[in-house]
Tab-separated table of C-alpha atoms in Angstrom:
chain	number	residue	atom	x	y	z
A	277	MET	CA	74.300	-47.373	-72.289
A	278	SER	CA	72.442	-44.247	-73.450
A	279	ARG	CA	74.562	-41.715	-75.255
A	280	GLY	CA	73.105	-39.129	-72.903
A	281	PHE	CA	75.009	-40.656	-70.003
A	282	TYR	CA	78.296	-40.211	-71.840
A	283	SER	CA	77.535	-36.609	-72.706
A	284	LEU	CA	76.382	-35.725	-69.185
A	285	ALA	CA	79.276	-37.486	-67.465
A	286	SER	CA	81.918	-35.865	-69.682
A	287	GLY	CA	80.223	-32.493	-69.309
A	288	MET	CA	80.216	-32.740	-65.522
A	289	LEU	CA	83.901	-33.718	-65.457
A	290	THR	CA	84.726	-30.804	-67.749
A	291	GLN	CA	82.859	-28.301	-65.577
A	292	GLN	CA	84.517	-29.659	-62.419
A	293	ARG	CA	87.919	-29.267	-64.102
A	294	LYS	CA	87.065	-25.667	-64.972
A	295	ILE	CA	86.119	-25.012	-61.342
A	296	ASP	CA	89.418	-26.509	-60.175
A	297	ILE	CA	91.419	-24.293	-62.544
A	298	SER	CA	89.548	-21.127	-61.522
A	299	SER	CA	89.979	-22.020	-57.849
A	300	ASN	CA	93.731	-22.413	-58.387
A	301	ASN	CA	93.838	-19.018	-60.121
A	302	ILE	CA	92.082	-17.415	-57.165
A	303	ALA	CA	94.388	-19.164	-54.677
A	304	ASN	CA	97.425	-17.699	-56.487
A	305	MET	CA	95.969	-14.252	-57.079
A	306	ASN	CA	98.456	-12.711	-54.609
A	307	THR	CA	101.463	-14.657	-55.927
A	308	PRO	CA	103.737	-12.106	-57.660
A	309	GLY	CA	104.079	-12.767	-61.389
A	310	TYR	CA	101.513	-15.573	-61.457
A	311	LYS	CA	99.764	-16.049	-64.809
A	312	LYS	CA	96.205	-17.278	-64.927
A	313	GLU	CA	95.172	-20.487	-66.640
A	314	GLN	CA	92.086	-21.423	-68.574
A	315	ALA	CA	90.776	-24.826	-69.598
A	316	VAL	CA	90.928	-25.701	-73.294
A	317	THR	CA	88.093	-28.065	-74.185
A	318	THR	CA	87.428	-30.210	-77.209
A	319	THR	CA	85.062	-32.909	-78.442
A	320	PHE	CA	85.720	-36.357	-79.776
A	321	GLY	CA	83.801	-39.429	-80.778
A	322	GLU	CA	81.722	-37.471	-83.308
A	323	LEU	CA	78.677	-39.093	-84.912
A	324	PHE	CA	77.366	-37.902	-88.255
A	325	ILE	CA	73.647	-37.333	-88.574
A	326	ASN	CA	72.357	-38.230	-92.023
A	327	LYS	CA	69.107	-37.759	-93.859
A	328	TYR	CA	68.138	-40.922	-95.722
A	329	LYS	CA	66.115	-41.020	-98.947
A	330	GLN	CA	64.929	-44.128	-100.744
A	331	ASN	CA	66.333	-44.399	-104.224
A	332	GLY	CA	65.118	-47.594	-105.737
A	333	ILE	CA	66.391	-50.430	-103.563
A	334	TYR	CA	69.137	-48.233	-102.011
A	335	ASN	CA	69.106	-45.620	-99.270
A	336	GLU	CA	70.913	-42.376	-100.103
A	337	ALA	CA	72.477	-40.668	-97.080
A	338	THR	CA	72.955	-36.901	-97.015
A	339	PRO	CA	74.984	-35.506	-94.038
A	340	ILE	CA	72.993	-32.759	-92.295
A	341	ASN	CA	74.788	-32.392	-88.937
A	342	ASN	CA	77.125	-34.063	-86.494
A	343	VAL	CA	77.108	-34.605	-82.754
A	344	SER	CA	79.825	-35.462	-80.274
A	345	LEU	CA	79.451	-37.936	-77.424
A	346	ILE	CA	82.230	-36.515	-75.274
A	347	HIS	CA	83.264	-32.987	-74.260
A	348	THR	CA	86.540	-32.857	-72.350
A	349	VAL	CA	89.444	-30.676	-71.192
A	350	VAL	CA	92.578	-31.366	-73.223
A	351	GLU	CA	94.989	-28.845	-71.686
A	352	ASN	CA	95.373	-25.700	-69.604
A	353	ASN	CA	96.154	-22.524	-71.502
A	354	THR	CA	98.303	-19.950	-69.692
A	355	PHE	CA	97.729	-16.246	-70.325
A	356	HIS	CA	101.085	-14.424	-70.257
A	357	SER	CA	99.687	-10.910	-70.297
A	358	GLN	CA	101.397	-8.274	-68.099
A	359	GLY	CA	100.114	-8.015	-64.546
A	360	THR	CA	99.745	-4.738	-62.672
A	361	LEU	CA	102.978	-3.270	-61.320
A	362	GLU	CA	102.882	-2.296	-57.672
A	363	GLU	CA	105.488	-0.243	-55.843
A	364	THR	CA	106.508	-1.849	-52.544
A	365	GLY	CA	109.512	0.198	-51.444
A	366	ARG	CA	111.305	-3.079	-50.707
A	367	THR	CA	114.879	-3.167	-51.986
A	368	LEU	CA	114.781	-6.808	-53.116
A	369	ASP	CA	111.563	-6.549	-55.105
A	370	PHE	CA	111.903	-6.456	-58.910
A	371	ALA	CA	109.475	-6.445	-61.826
A	372	ILE	CA	109.934	-6.887	-65.552
A	373	MET	CA	108.191	-4.387	-67.812
A	374	GLY	CA	107.334	-6.127	-71.049
A	375	PRO	CA	108.365	-9.623	-72.112
A	376	GLY	CA	110.861	-11.828	-70.305
A	377	PHE	CA	111.480	-14.043	-67.313
A	378	PHE	CA	113.901	-14.148	-64.402
A	379	SER	CA	115.888	-17.373	-64.151
A	380	VAL	CA	116.329	-19.350	-60.943
A	381	ASP	CA	118.512	-22.380	-60.203
A	382	VAL	CA	116.189	-24.912	-58.546
A	383	ASN	CA	118.099	-28.020	-57.473
A	384	ASN	CA	120.529	-27.653	-60.391
A	385	GLN	CA	117.720	-27.064	-62.896
A	386	ILE	CA	117.154	-23.636	-64.399
A	387	MET	CA	113.557	-22.457	-64.161
A	388	TYR	CA	111.898	-19.259	-65.280
A	389	THR	CA	109.498	-16.956	-63.466
A	390	ARG	CA	108.001	-13.474	-63.431
A	391	ASN	CA	108.077	-13.482	-59.635
A	392	GLY	CA	110.690	-10.923	-58.624
A	393	SER	CA	110.105	-10.917	-54.863
A	394	PHE	CA	113.646	-11.928	-53.909
A	395	ASN	CA	115.628	-12.326	-50.693
A	396	ILE	CA	119.247	-12.870	-49.622
A	397	ASP	CA	120.204	-16.279	-48.260
A	398	ASP	CA	122.626	-17.002	-45.405
A	399	GLU	CA	125.570	-17.036	-47.803
A	400	GLY	CA	124.749	-13.648	-49.293
A	401	TYR	CA	123.229	-14.804	-52.596
A	402	MET	CA	120.025	-13.429	-54.103
A	403	VAL	CA	117.308	-16.085	-53.949
A	404	LEU	CA	113.662	-16.645	-54.704
A	405	GLU	CA	112.354	-17.922	-51.389
A	406	GLY	CA	111.459	-21.621	-51.493
A	407	SER	CA	112.939	-22.084	-54.983
A	408	GLY	CA	116.620	-21.276	-55.504
A	409	ARG	CA	119.274	-18.721	-56.382
A	410	VAL	CA	118.552	-15.998	-58.913
A	411	GLN	CA	120.773	-16.051	-61.984
A	412	GLY	CA	122.712	-13.091	-63.346
A	413	GLU	CA	124.624	-12.891	-66.596
A	414	PHE	CA	127.659	-14.353	-64.788
A	415	GLY	CA	125.838	-17.012	-62.791
A	416	GLU	CA	124.459	-16.853	-59.236
A	417	ILE	CA	124.225	-13.269	-57.975
A	418	TYR	CA	126.293	-12.660	-54.854
A	419	LEU	CA	125.405	-9.499	-52.953
A	420	GLY	CA	126.545	-10.039	-49.388
A	421	THR	CA	124.342	-7.095	-48.368
A	422	ASP	CA	120.956	-5.561	-49.039
A	423	LYS	CA	122.633	-2.166	-49.473
A	424	PHE	CA	122.987	-1.798	-53.223
A	425	GLU	CA	122.048	0.450	-56.100
A	426	PHE	CA	120.113	-0.731	-59.126
A	427	ALA	CA	119.968	0.401	-62.746
A	428	GLU	CA	116.947	-0.134	-64.992
A	429	ASP	CA	118.944	-2.438	-67.284
A	430	GLY	CA	119.288	-4.883	-64.387
A	431	SER	CA	122.783	-3.929	-63.218
A	432	ILE	CA	123.416	-4.255	-59.475
A	433	VAL	CA	125.998	-1.938	-57.921
A	434	VAL	CA	127.569	-2.640	-54.540
A	435	GLU	CA	130.041	-0.060	-53.176
A	436	ASP	CA	130.331	1.637	-56.589
A	437	GLU	CA	131.119	-1.657	-58.328
A	438	VAL	CA	128.811	-3.527	-60.738
A	439	VAL	CA	128.683	-7.066	-59.338
A	440	ASP	CA	126.315	-8.486	-61.965
A	441	ARG	CA	123.211	-7.857	-63.994
A	442	ILE	CA	119.952	-9.712	-63.396
A	443	ALA	CA	119.491	-11.982	-66.389
A	444	VAL	CA	116.173	-11.684	-68.209
A	445	TYR	CA	115.320	-14.313	-70.795
A	446	ASP	CA	112.556	-14.614	-73.336
A	447	PHE	CA	111.185	-17.371	-75.562
A	448	ALA	CA	110.126	-17.269	-79.180
A	449	ASP	CA	107.174	-19.531	-78.402
A	450	TYR	CA	105.576	-19.486	-74.943
A	451	ASN	CA	103.891	-22.791	-75.777
A	452	ALA	CA	107.329	-24.332	-75.227
A	453	LEU	CA	107.081	-23.484	-71.514
A	454	ASN	CA	106.138	-26.275	-69.138
A	455	LYS	CA	104.507	-25.265	-65.872
A	456	TYR	CA	106.396	-26.550	-62.838
A	457	GLY	CA	104.557	-24.801	-60.013
A	458	PRO	CA	102.769	-21.503	-59.265
A	459	GLY	CA	104.466	-18.988	-61.536
A	460	MET	CA	107.418	-21.305	-62.332
A	461	TYR	CA	108.249	-22.746	-65.763
A	462	THR	CA	110.774	-25.028	-67.400
A	463	SER	CA	111.568	-25.381	-71.082
A	464	ASP	CA	113.330	-27.826	-73.375
A	465	GLU	CA	114.149	-24.947	-75.702
A	466	ASP	CA	117.009	-22.548	-75.154
A	467	PRO	CA	115.818	-19.040	-74.256
A	468	GLU	CA	117.254	-15.806	-75.594
A	469	LEU	CA	118.990	-13.408	-73.223
A	470	ILE	CA	117.432	-9.957	-73.550
A	471	ASP	CA	120.213	-7.408	-74.043
A	472	TYR	CA	118.327	-4.403	-72.723
A	473	PRO	CA	115.529	-5.559	-70.428
A	474	ARG	CA	113.328	-3.107	-68.534
A	475	VAL	CA	113.523	-4.114	-64.870
A	476	VAL	CA	112.023	-1.947	-62.122
A	477	ASN	CA	113.308	-2.051	-58.551
A	478	GLN	CA	111.199	-1.821	-55.364
A	479	THR	CA	108.243	-3.003	-57.443
A	480	ILE	CA	106.526	-6.334	-58.021
A	481	GLU	CA	104.264	-7.551	-60.786
A	482	ARG	CA	100.912	-8.701	-59.487
A	483	SER	CA	99.158	-11.697	-60.978
A	484	ASN	CA	96.953	-11.130	-64.012
A	485	VAL	CA	94.045	-12.974	-62.380
A	486	ASN	CA	90.708	-11.138	-62.552
A	487	MET	CA	88.704	-12.129	-59.482
A	488	THR	CA	85.347	-11.169	-61.028
A	489	GLU	CA	85.965	-13.270	-64.144
A	490	GLU	CA	87.034	-16.288	-62.070
A	491	PHE	CA	83.995	-16.165	-59.778
A	492	THR	CA	81.677	-15.684	-62.754
A	493	GLY	CA	83.206	-18.733	-64.424
A	494	ILE	CA	82.835	-20.814	-61.251
A	495	LEU	CA	79.175	-19.868	-60.867
A	496	ALA	CA	78.493	-20.751	-64.531
A	497	SER	CA	80.181	-24.127	-64.120
A	498	GLN	CA	78.273	-24.833	-60.907
A	499	ARG	CA	74.974	-24.105	-62.661
A	500	SER	CA	75.959	-26.481	-65.477
A	501	LEU	CA	76.813	-29.165	-62.923
A	502	GLN	CA	73.443	-28.769	-61.229
A	503	THR	CA	71.615	-28.976	-64.550
A	504	ALA	CA	73.539	-32.100	-65.546
A	505	SER	CA	72.827	-33.680	-62.157
A	506	GLN	CA	69.095	-33.167	-62.618
A	507	ALA	CA	69.280	-34.600	-66.139
A	508	PHE	CA	71.111	-37.643	-64.738
A	509	LYS	CA	68.207	-38.276	-62.368
A	510	ILE	CA	65.732	-38.090	-65.258
A	511	TYR	CA	67.776	-40.573	-67.319
A	512	ASP	CA	67.958	-42.879	-64.337
A	513	MET	CA	64.177	-42.755	-63.900
A	514	ILE	CA	63.628	-43.475	-67.594
A	515	ASN	CA	65.993	-46.438	-67.525
A	516	GLU	CA	64.352	-47.787	-64.387
A	517	LYS	CA	60.932	-47.616	-66.054
A	518	ALA	CA	62.333	-49.259	-69.162
A	519	VAL	CA	63.554	-52.201	-67.094
A	520	THR	CA	60.601	-52.577	-64.706
A	521	GLU	CA	57.578	-51.512	-66.741
A	522	ILE	CA	58.040	-51.456	-70.497
A	523	GLY	CA	59.030	-55.120	-70.609
A	524	LYS	CA	55.989	-56.315	-68.665
A	525	VAL	CA	53.517	-58.629	-70.371
A	526	GLU	CA	49.884	-57.912	-69.480
């Protein structure tokens, strides 16, 4: 098969993957604490292009360039830059200023998130809706009421008594984080508890998705797909002529 088919097919798959990632970013643009992703592409199956020169009975090859047959997405890169902080006036909304993650117990597995839009469950514990109970320095945070005071270091005060402090963890290497769902991460490495985190109450962190950048990327990928589709048709016509016409004997 023509090498062009491989290049076009891999290119189309790569562009479609980029569109899928950008579409997912846009879909989660209003998810508090969501961090945008970007496709990381690479090439493999490289061929070296050589210039040959006759030297006696031997051909001398001098490398002048190389070309790859395949261009593909190898992973999704997550951008952990700070999103915009937005005041909501809602008592159970929290945002981290600077590095760090809240921790949530999801089915007996600790996960990490920047989403601080919390609620109180039927038993009086602070929860991230649809995920699990928020963790404090002493375990699950029991409030029993939405009437509480909050200090910037994460301490929660109910009836003049500190019941717990929202735990904020950080990682030495964010590449150790494994994405579990929108804005949720797991890790095989132990995080470090931040002693003096900056947590803001009645505020949430918006996603760091830039709508203009995502739409621009989608349009560029769609144009590439259209170009590759047209090139496919040309290759198909050439191959058809090669089979039906070039081999004919007059």
